[in-house]
Every structure is written in C-alpha cells, then in structure tokens.
C-alpha cells in the first residue's frame, strides 16, 4: 500500500533499484515497467537494468520462495512483473546490426514450466545477432527432435530449473545419439540447479551459467564449428 505513495522518479538510482526489488517481490508489474523506463531515461544500459534491477530482484524472491516465506501465487505475480519489465528491455537488447551469428532452437524440458531464464537467454542471444526458435516450456523429446529437423539450427539449448527435470536433458541427448544426429549440433544446457559437471555427465557440449555466458560460449562454439 505504501508503494502507491512513492514517486519513483524522485528516488536516486540506488533507492529506485531497491524499490524495484520490493515492487518485484510484491508483484507490482506497472511499477516495474515505470522503474525500468526511468532507469533507461537516466541513461542506464538495458543490460544493467536487467541484471541489477530485475534479475537481482528475482534472486531475492527465490530465496524467500525456498524458505517458505513466499508461495507459488506470489512468485507467479513476481514472475509476471519481471516479464513486464523484460518486455520493455527486449527490443533494446535485440537492437543489433550484426549479421546472423547463428541459429538456436531452445526450450524448457518436459515437466518444467519455468521460462524466465530461458526467455532471458533468448533476448540476449537475439541481441547478439542469433536467430532463435523458442519451443516454450514442458517439451518432450519429440518436440526437440522435430524442431531440429525443421529448423536445422547450429545449437540446441535446453533449460531446466528443477532437480527433478534436469535429468531429462540426457533423454534428449540420448535420443539424438540414437538417431545418429548428436554430432550435427552444439548442445547447450542451462538452469539454476545445473553446473559444468552435470552438463558433462549428460553429454552436452556446454553449460550456460547465465545469459551473457551462454552468448559468449555460443559465439565461440559456432565460430569453431564453422571454421572446422
Ligand atoms: Co519455481 N522453483 N517451482 N516457480 N522457481 C525454483 C526453481 C526453486 C529453486 C525455488 C526454491 O525452492 N528456492 C525450486 C526448485 C527446487 C529444486 O528443484 N531443487 C522451485 C520449485 C520447487 C517449484 C515448484 C515445484 C513449486 C511447487 O509447485 N510447489 C513449481 C514447479 C512447476 C514446474 O515447473 N513443474 C514451481 C513453480 C514456479 C512458478 C510457476 C511459481 C514460477 C515460474 C514462472 C515462470 O518461469 N514463468 C517459479 C519461479 C519464478 C521460481 C524462482 C523463484 C525463480 C526462477 C527464475 O525465474 N529465476 C526459482 C528460484 C531461483 O531460481 N532462485 C524457483 C530468474 C532467472 C533469470 O534465472 O532461471 O536461473 P534462471 O536462468 C538463468 C540461468 O540459469 C541461465 O541463464 C538464465 C539467465 O541468466 N539459464 C540458461 C537458464 N536456462 C538456460 C538455458 C540455456 C542456457 C542458460 O540453454 C542454453
């Protein structure tokens, strides 16, 4: 309630970012959009707005979700606010004159409906000049295989946020091996519970710790693939 009285534009940058963390926590999408616009007007780089205001805010939400202070409905509201802020940033992050750096098919694996991180990866990849085909959430292995056949990307990306769904990445990679197409693609995996070791263990080529790292690795691996 208190938030209604706050004039966001009267806050200095640090106070505004803190207020945005609170607003994200409270699921106030309009305020998040307003805050994003104010920071952009003040000359903030879109990527800095994304990481300092939105991603950091969602990290805080995640801690209280884990600790049982926040529940699914509240976290959904926070996620929707984050998406509203991301929608403002998307065209700015995607603004690029670069020729197509490569093509990626990406989706969240079966049983998993988390998509904020995946969507962020997509925004950053598009910003770096990649063409990205988004398969959305809850993808069974067939969806990935069909998309590979249809789009012939350089990279297949899989996202998982649950320890119970991350093993499904191996199901997809094993199916690719069975079809004899595993080596035709760069396989990248990501999501909060994953790490380098897990990526190796399922037979992926790379682990994307965050969206920026994913772009960096994708650029390098596509360049290497093309050179070969
Ligand atoms: Co969920 N959830 N959730 N959730 N949720 C987590 C993941 C959890 C860690 C929360 C917690 O307990 N602290 C926990 C998982 C625990 C575990 O598995 N050990 C959890 C749980 C338990 C659940 C439910 C089971 C809760 C329930 O119903 N009781 C349920 C499962 C639903 C399902 O999927 N079947 C559930 C539901 C939900 C909501 C629907 C409420 C909502 C999702 C909304 C949405 O995505 N549209 C939600 C949210 C928002 C979260 C947290 C709070 C935030 C996730 C997020 O968006 N992070 C999360 C806690 C947390 O992670 N801190 C949590 C921000 C995002 C930018 O980061 O996704 O890590 P991240 O993405 C990063 C990198 O990981 C990487 O780049 C991204 C950008 O830098 N990356 C990739 C991600 N994917 C990549 C793919 C790549 C490369 C890089 O491919 C190449």
XYZ file of C-alpha atoms and ligand atoms in Angstrom:
319
model
C 0.000 0.000 0.000
C 2.806 2.287 0.971
C 4.192 1.861 -2.544
C 1.263 3.728 -4.060
C 2.524 6.910 -2.443
C 6.071 6.632 -3.721
C 7.023 8.808 -6.656
C 9.604 6.527 -8.269
C 11.188 9.322 -10.278
C 12.033 11.205 -7.078
C 14.314 8.383 -5.895
C 18.016 8.312 -6.688
C 19.317 5.349 -8.690
C 20.209 3.203 -5.710
C 16.914 3.834 -3.912
C 14.991 3.206 -7.108
C 16.681 -0.138 -7.716
C 15.959 -1.145 -4.116
C 12.348 -0.051 -4.513
C 12.150 -2.115 -7.708
C 13.349 -5.193 -5.811
C 10.480 -4.578 -3.368
C 7.997 -3.991 -6.190
C 9.072 -7.184 -7.936
C 8.690 -9.018 -4.644
C 5.177 -7.566 -4.319
C 4.337 -8.405 -7.937
C 3.678 -4.809 -8.985
C 4.101 -5.008 -12.750
C 3.153 -1.378 -13.535
C 5.710 -0.077 -11.062
C 8.373 -2.355 -12.518
C 7.688 -1.052 -16.011
C 7.811 2.520 -14.707
C 11.092 1.841 -12.889
C 12.666 0.261 -15.960
C 11.677 3.271 -18.053
C 13.063 5.724 -15.507
C 16.427 3.934 -15.376
C 16.599 3.865 -19.175
C 15.771 7.581 -19.333
C 18.627 8.163 -16.889
C 20.991 6.556 -19.357
C 21.305 3.092 -17.851
C 22.316 0.366 -20.296
C 19.435 -2.079 -20.845
C 21.647 -4.965 -19.710
C 22.434 -3.210 -16.429
C 18.736 -2.551 -15.796
C 18.070 -6.223 -16.459
C 20.743 -7.583 -14.154
C 20.746 -5.039 -11.302
C 17.028 -4.352 -11.040
C 15.210 -7.413 -12.389
C 17.464 -10.480 -12.086
C 18.692 -9.425 -8.645
C 15.079 -8.808 -7.557
C 14.099 -12.274 -8.700
C 17.067 -13.761 -6.833
C 15.669 -12.305 -3.617
C 12.203 -13.686 -4.428
C 13.841 -17.103 -4.974
C 15.383 -17.108 -1.506
C 12.072 -16.437 0.230
C 10.316 -18.976 -2.015
C 12.875 -21.563 -0.944
C 12.435 -20.659 2.703
C 8.650 -20.954 2.568
C 8.023 -17.236 3.084
C 6.592 -16.778 -0.405
C 4.298 -19.253 -2.179
C 3.504 -20.086 -5.802
C 0.793 -17.415 -6.340
C 3.064 -14.646 -5.072
C 6.009 -15.910 -7.080
C 3.831 -16.036 -10.189
C 2.971 -12.377 -9.674
C 6.655 -11.584 -9.254
C 7.429 -13.548 -12.418
C 4.766 -11.641 -14.339
C 6.225 -8.345 -13.161
C 9.663 -9.485 -14.242
C 8.254 -10.382 -17.656
C 6.602 -6.956 -17.955
C 9.975 -5.322 -17.311
C 11.718 -7.676 -19.722
C 9.196 -6.773 -22.442
C 10.364 -3.142 -22.264
C 14.008 -4.188 -22.493
C 13.625 -6.822 -25.194
C 13.650 -4.555 -28.273
C 16.589 -2.628 -26.841
C 18.646 -5.730 -26.166
C 17.738 -7.128 -29.567
C 18.814 -3.965 -31.417
C 21.767 -5.046 -33.465
C 23.112 -4.602 -36.946
C 25.190 -7.740 -36.692
C 24.681 -10.351 -39.397
C 23.029 -13.558 -38.143
C 25.560 -15.098 -35.812
C 23.896 -18.495 -35.944
C 20.648 -20.267 -35.208
C 19.432 -21.797 -31.951
C 16.442 -23.886 -31.009
C 15.714 -23.662 -27.285
C 13.062 -24.902 -24.883
C 12.423 -25.837 -21.269
C 12.390 -29.589 -20.785
C 9.411 -31.834 -20.097
C 7.811 -31.436 -16.681
C 9.222 -27.958 -16.188
C 7.332 -24.722 -16.722
C 9.994 -22.212 -15.643
C 10.705 -19.917 -18.561
C 12.088 -16.611 -17.319
C 15.736 -17.668 -17.588
C 15.170 -19.229 -20.989
C 13.445 -16.072 -22.193
C 16.354 -14.024 -20.957
C 18.787 -16.234 -22.834
C 16.665 -15.746 -25.950
C 16.708 -11.973 -25.556
C 20.467 -11.899 -25.155
C 21.082 -14.324 -27.991
C 18.882 -12.270 -30.308
C 20.688 -9.175 -29.133
C 23.932 -10.810 -30.228
C 22.521 -11.494 -33.696
C 21.362 -15.091 -33.329
C 18.111 -16.319 -34.803
C 16.293 -18.146 -32.015
C 13.382 -20.555 -32.261
C 11.571 -20.755 -28.932
C 9.895 -24.071 -28.189
C 8.404 -22.768 -24.956
C 8.017 -24.913 -21.849
C 7.390 -28.569 -20.959
C 8.959 -30.017 -24.092
C 9.036 -33.772 -24.664
C 11.942 -35.203 -26.618
C 9.889 -35.374 -29.841
C 9.408 -31.610 -29.826
C 13.175 -31.059 -29.798
C 13.824 -33.665 -32.488
C 11.102 -32.271 -34.763
C 12.448 -28.749 -34.308
C 15.978 -29.862 -35.184
C 14.733 -31.422 -38.373
C 12.588 -28.453 -39.289
C 14.959 -25.602 -38.434
C 18.432 -27.140 -38.789
C 19.945 -24.882 -36.110
C 23.605 -24.672 -35.078
C 22.668 -25.067 -31.429
C 20.068 -26.894 -29.412
C 19.525 -25.319 -25.989
C 17.698 -26.866 -23.070
C 16.646 -25.206 -19.849
C 15.639 -26.840 -16.541
C 15.065 -25.262 -13.154
C 14.139 -28.336 -11.160
C 16.432 -31.079 -9.934
C 13.667 -33.477 -10.941
C 13.543 -32.296 -14.568
C 17.208 -31.706 -15.342
C 17.912 -35.433 -15.980
C 15.509 -35.174 -18.927
C 18.258 -33.414 -20.844
C 20.019 -36.754 -21.073
C 16.885 -38.315 -22.550
C 17.004 -35.769 -25.376
C 20.745 -36.163 -25.948
C 20.487 -39.955 -25.921
C 17.656 -39.777 -28.451
C 19.851 -37.608 -30.674
C 22.626 -40.198 -30.387
C 20.221 -42.986 -31.297
C 19.165 -41.092 -34.410
C 22.819 -40.550 -35.301
C 22.444 -36.750 -35.256
C 24.135 -35.871 -31.963
C 27.300 -34.568 -33.597
C 25.389 -32.393 -36.066
C 24.542 -29.900 -33.338
C 26.098 -27.983 -30.481
C 24.178 -28.954 -27.343
C 23.994 -26.300 -24.634
C 22.211 -26.660 -21.318
C 21.396 -24.230 -18.551
C 19.289 -23.505 -15.499
C 19.932 -22.669 -11.858
C 20.447 -26.203 -10.483
C 22.896 -27.236 -13.237
C 26.646 -26.985 -13.323
C 29.546 -27.787 -15.609
C 29.885 -31.284 -14.191
C 26.240 -32.099 -14.807
C 26.469 -30.813 -18.377
C 29.446 -33.136 -18.964
C 27.681 -36.071 -17.364
C 24.663 -35.851 -19.686
C 26.863 -35.437 -22.741
C 26.196 -31.762 -23.503
C 28.844 -29.627 -25.199
C 28.494 -26.669 -22.873
C 26.842 -25.276 -19.774
C 25.499 -21.723 -19.830
C 25.796 -20.323 -16.334
C 23.849 -17.223 -17.271
C 22.544 -15.497 -20.376
C 25.709 -13.493 -21.015
C 27.964 -16.549 -20.678
C 25.631 -18.512 -22.935
C 26.016 -15.905 -25.668
C 29.795 -15.871 -25.283
C 30.071 -19.654 -25.456
C 27.586 -19.887 -28.331
C 29.525 -17.355 -30.377
C 32.785 -19.195 -29.787
C 31.395 -22.649 -30.494
C 29.573 -21.618 -33.668
C 32.731 -19.904 -34.933
C 34.756 -23.058 -34.181
C 32.149 -25.251 -35.875
C 32.135 -23.055 -38.973
C 35.931 -22.960 -39.102
C 36.018 -26.746 -38.930
Co 9.870 -22.490 -9.121
N 11.330 -23.400 -8.193
N 8.688 -24.008 -8.796
N 8.494 -21.364 -9.874
N 11.076 -21.039 -9.010
C 12.632 -22.758 -8.212
C 13.445 -23.214 -9.410
C 13.252 -23.247 -6.825
C 14.778 -23.303 -6.818
C 12.695 -22.359 -5.705
C 13.277 -22.700 -4.357
O 12.860 -23.641 -3.751
N 14.226 -21.903 -3.938
C 12.580 -24.664 -6.662
C 13.347 -25.838 -7.268
C 13.993 -26.720 -6.205
C 14.686 -27.882 -6.797
O 14.412 -28.387 -7.837
N 15.664 -28.334 -6.064
C 11.251 -24.435 -7.364
C 10.096 -25.231 -7.167
C 10.209 -26.301 -6.101
C 8.907 -25.050 -7.896
C 7.611 -25.880 -7.806
C 7.802 -27.385 -7.693
C 6.825 -25.301 -6.619
C 5.530 -26.007 -6.293
O 4.651 -26.124 -7.120
N 5.486 -26.458 -5.077
C 6.886 -25.481 -9.119
C 7.287 -26.407 -10.296
C 6.492 -26.141 -11.542
C 7.064 -26.917 -12.735
O 7.962 -26.431 -13.401
N 6.557 -28.102 -12.970
C 7.450 -24.101 -9.336
C 6.734 -23.085 -9.953
C 7.215 -21.806 -10.120
C 6.361 -20.649 -10.672
C 5.361 -21.082 -11.727
C 5.620 -20.046 -9.481
C 7.442 -19.637 -11.138
C 7.856 -19.805 -12.607
C 7.276 -18.737 -13.503
C 7.929 -18.758 -14.858
O 9.063 -19.111 -15.058
N 7.153 -18.334 -15.817
C 8.644 -20.086 -10.302
C 9.796 -19.281 -10.085
C 9.727 -17.865 -10.623
C 10.941 -19.765 -9.402
C 12.204 -18.982 -8.943
C 11.777 -18.157 -7.729
C 12.864 -18.065 -9.920
C 13.292 -18.707 -11.237
C 13.723 -17.598 -12.152
O 12.959 -17.160 -12.989
N 14.944 -17.089 -11.924
C 13.201 -20.182 -8.589
C 14.204 -19.833 -7.514
C 15.542 -19.435 -8.110
O 15.978 -19.963 -9.108
N 16.192 -18.520 -7.475
C 12.284 -21.331 -8.464
C 15.468 -15.939 -12.659
C 16.144 -16.407 -13.937
C 16.694 -15.183 -14.665
O 17.227 -17.253 -13.590
O 16.083 -19.311 -14.455
O 18.321 -19.484 -13.287
P 17.405 -18.739 -14.158
O 18.094 -18.517 -15.573
C 19.421 -18.064 -15.751
C 20.473 -19.176 -15.779
O 20.112 -20.313 -15.037
C 20.685 -19.436 -17.235
O 20.523 -18.143 -17.805
C 19.443 -17.502 -17.154
C 19.648 -16.010 -17.248
O 20.867 -15.573 -16.711
N 19.810 -20.351 -17.969
C 20.213 -20.908 -19.157
C 18.554 -20.782 -17.729
N 18.125 -21.592 -18.689
C 19.125 -21.693 -19.598
C 19.196 -22.421 -20.782
C 20.364 -22.347 -21.517
C 21.445 -21.565 -21.081
C 21.379 -20.831 -19.896
O 20.399 -23.064 -22.663
C 21.433 -22.985 -23.467
